[in-house]
């Protein structure tokens, strides 16, 4: 059967052939991995969050599978921005947008990182203001509307590519933070990063992750992500990218109805193989055909009455 | 759920200089060439090949080289470790006559595959290579199972003096080998691959591992091949296209480290 | 086999024969239901949250079952404190502690409500400062440390029974709020209330719950609850009661190792029948026997290294 | 998952004054006496007994009395409603000869049980009670299935004039009834229970429902009996110990409302 629906979309000025992007931190530390994911049908790639200096991350265990999701505290391991250039440069010929995710402790760091990402050829910048378990770099900056606004606007004036802001659900009021990003001229909001959580080993009477607290992703957090997107969409006028527990085409559509212009997929690759991008793209098309939708624009934000 | 299962150390054996085998209860189906993530609570969790497997009991054999292996080395019978896995694909030799080449602790990874091959009524020739005599292990164990064992040491303190790959090349000329299965230093394996010609070739790779579930991307080689999941064993055809094979690995931060 | 472990516990000055309490809002709007739960082995009962005036709650749908948990937005329906007296009075002869949960918009309301609860014979008060979906009554008061302290301390000086404070996970820093409750002289902290979440119907393109946003409970939220208890336990010296996704004895033990002196069970009754209290009590005893624990005090807080 | 399934209205029938039947596709096993939660989007979600059941098709029959039922009443063929369920236990008559007593819309709940009884080759006597002739329905349908039908109206506009309970008492004297199955106003059912003597008795109760999953406690009677889950059908023995039976129900806020 020929699928009739068109699933291209755009996030602000960034057009995407497919609405399914690779989420930051998953199979995106080197050019080879990102190439493989592009072949699997991702509409865009977000790199691992990169900082100024190389960072080893926490000792293992850093990631475990819980009953209904994945718990991780990698601790933002990354080779540092200077080593990362060659990875992005290798992807130069790819027609799939590469979005450079970066983390920092203050505006100065974010500016430097985003300028380098732009130089390397990234199509957009994703400001990770939401790592739930990295001291100094995560929620410390990502839960303060003033800091969000300052960091966003200072990056904005220093680069010419779109700037996206990734938010955490571990806050009292996520739409306030989204508004802060908007007022800092962010081009889009991404939500959600992982949810702060913990697993204790009963035999050894200790948290399993070396960092004790980790970030929860996968199926279990989808209803939290949907809620965040919905709340954000009620408060901002810039595009939103939805992420958190997307495993199927219907999950992606639910996020889009909540207000997402595109979606990201993280640990879904564990549950449905790397090919999950192709699978979900197809499922979206099939669902749209069945329900007589022709374009994603008919779906995006549809649940706001 | 995929979390460490806590198990008690049932037995500990000294194998060679700084090399020990730890025996523990872990009822689970495993295949030769697969690996576990071994949690040493409060220290680290590291990948370790299964060096002996039985329905209920498993063993790992390791060399003390850093924090985690030193902590593991100090553990006593009755101490507890966490185990998750097995992960990875396992060896799959083809044909009737298999050449195994193990360099350093690589022999730990290879041993169960050797025994499995002999048990399946195929012929196994094993080359055990080490720097020096004191570092050799599993010679007796593998002899006992019926494999043909050859030893090489860099310093000639036992067996053939020189590189294990030279000895292997010799065998490949003399014997009618159907597959080559190897685990050891990557440059050794790479050399072996160039010697292999059209013989079916599988090598077990080691990369820094974090999740072992194919999610984090830490262990990737080539175009996104996950050593933890698509490997750790890759065949020659695949490895020929992996430009990093034998050239560099990545450290915990993802930086390239040349071999 | 005779079970050797003793599972009695205490929350501050309140002794409990069993560590499993009924969570607020589940089968606890009338004396009959609470009696039935007592017969099922609960160590204490927390009543539905009661306010000054009767409240009908939101229109249906108010509760649905998701893949890995329950989503609800009841809207705090309750008959009002004056009608509720007879329900508690009917339980007077029960030896199981009845804890009166109350909600209000300010200290004055909380004081009035807790005095009435005390008059009716409640063994303790639970201040619900954490309803995620009731405007004016929930997070508006429950996410502000100053308000938490004021409300807690003003209730404390007006009643003689213990006062517990129930906190929400939908905040940036739950331990800060727990500390505020402690500094207001709370006798214990209860965590967690439900996690803000949403489910959208794809056919009708609208949130299913009439209130749109609801609170997520059940299995999926357990890792979030464990993390909250662990964080709170690192910051306060008063007892903690753990709640959120407890379905088995091991779940309860995990909460206790994280720092809970007792646990509450909510939607677990859906997954394992009303008898879940007896089942979990027994599972705790069996686990303790197997692992040679004699008393819960050996387990409570054990995961703090 | 237990969320409303969206389905299209296939057909609508007028049954009596302010009473309609809605037919919709809902492939699912249901039993006579069970109920659905019917979601009228943007309005409410309310409990409704299954009034006709078939493998793929289900029906509900309801009276317009307030917001939700009025909205339902206005819907047209092709409009969409949400359905979840079936919930509850269902009727389980004992013996060969069953007396069914339906008051008001209660007959909607009872109808499938009548048909089921006849289909199982047992004898069914049905008393349909209503205030007045215009409110009667399902007489023809149940006659067609082979049940014996008696009608009573409070005003005598059709059939027996007076309370349905009086007519029932009469039948109980004359016929050899093994079970009584009833649904209707609670005081009617309570009176019927006092008339039942030792005959097996089941009554279907209506209580304000929110979750329908046995969680919220909104629908409880007696000592924590959940009408949505332990009911909606309770036997006489149980109801004799339920002090609220026929005395009060609770409104949406949980306040007692006397009948
Ligand atoms: C699939 C696989 C199977 C292995 N099987 C065996 C075995 O059977 N016997 C054996 O002795 N060794 C085996 N290793 C190697 C073993 O994991 C490392 O020796 C061990 O992790 C060293 O840890 P350390 O803390 O003692 O050393 P460190 O001082 O921390 O590190 C020394 C080196 O060990 C490696 N290493 C450290 N942590 C990891 C990690 N999490 N993942 C991968 N490599 C790491 C790095 O190359 C590092 O440079 C295997 C590795 C892999 C990937
Ligand atoms: C198990 C069960 C099966 C039922 N089956 C049928 C049936 O087959 N046919 C039929 O006509 N009616 C049936 N009812 C009654 C039906 O649910 C109510 O008539 C309907 O909910 C009224 O809603 P409303 O908004 O139109 O009226 P409103 O004006 O909102 O309320 C009128 C009265 O309806 C009742 N009611 C309202 N909402 C609910 C609710 N969520 N749950 C229970 N009662 C409610 C209350 O008693 C209320 O006082 C059943 C009720 C139950 C509990
Ligand atoms: C192993 C792992 C590493 C992650 N690393 C990052 C990261 O570096 N930067 C970031 O913004 N998010 C990171 N995340 C969060 C994901 O991008 C994503 O927001 C989250 O996992 C929820 O999506 P999912 O349920 O589809 O995985 C990471 C998640 C996982 C599981
Ligand atoms: C239907 C329902 C109603 C609830 N009502 C209340 C309430 O009135 N007051 C309150 O403090 N918590 C209320 N809660 C939250 C629970 O007490 C509990 O904190 C939460 O459900 C997590 O526990 P669980 O996963 O065991 O259900 C309610 C939860 C549910 C599911
Ligand atoms: S270790 Fe994470 S992908 Fe292999
Ligand atoms: S309606 Fe919630 S328990 Fe019955």
Tab-separated table of C-alpha atoms in Angstrom, chain D residues 14 27 37 51 82 102 117 121 143 169 184 187-188 204 252:
chain	number	residue	atom	x	y	z
D	14	UNK	CA	-36.503	5.614	20.855
D	27	UNK	CA	-16.056	-6.253	20.571
D	37	UNK	CA	-18.492	3.728	31.665
D	51	UNK	CA	-28.888	-3.535	27.697
D	82	UNK	CA	-15.930	6.598	24.660
D	102	UNK	CA	-37.433	-4.134	36.696
D	117	UNK	CA	-32.202	-17.224	31.132
D	121	UNK	CA	-33.934	-23.206	28.783
D	143	UNK	CA	-42.078	-11.198	24.942
D	169	UNK	CA	-45.685	-10.582	45.913
D	184	UNK	CA	-34.863	-0.399	39.959
D	187	UNK	CA	-36.658	1.183	48.096
D	188	UNK	CA	-38.600	-0.985	45.670
D	204	UNK	CA	-28.428	-4.459	40.960
D	252	UNK	CA	-20.520	13.171	44.200
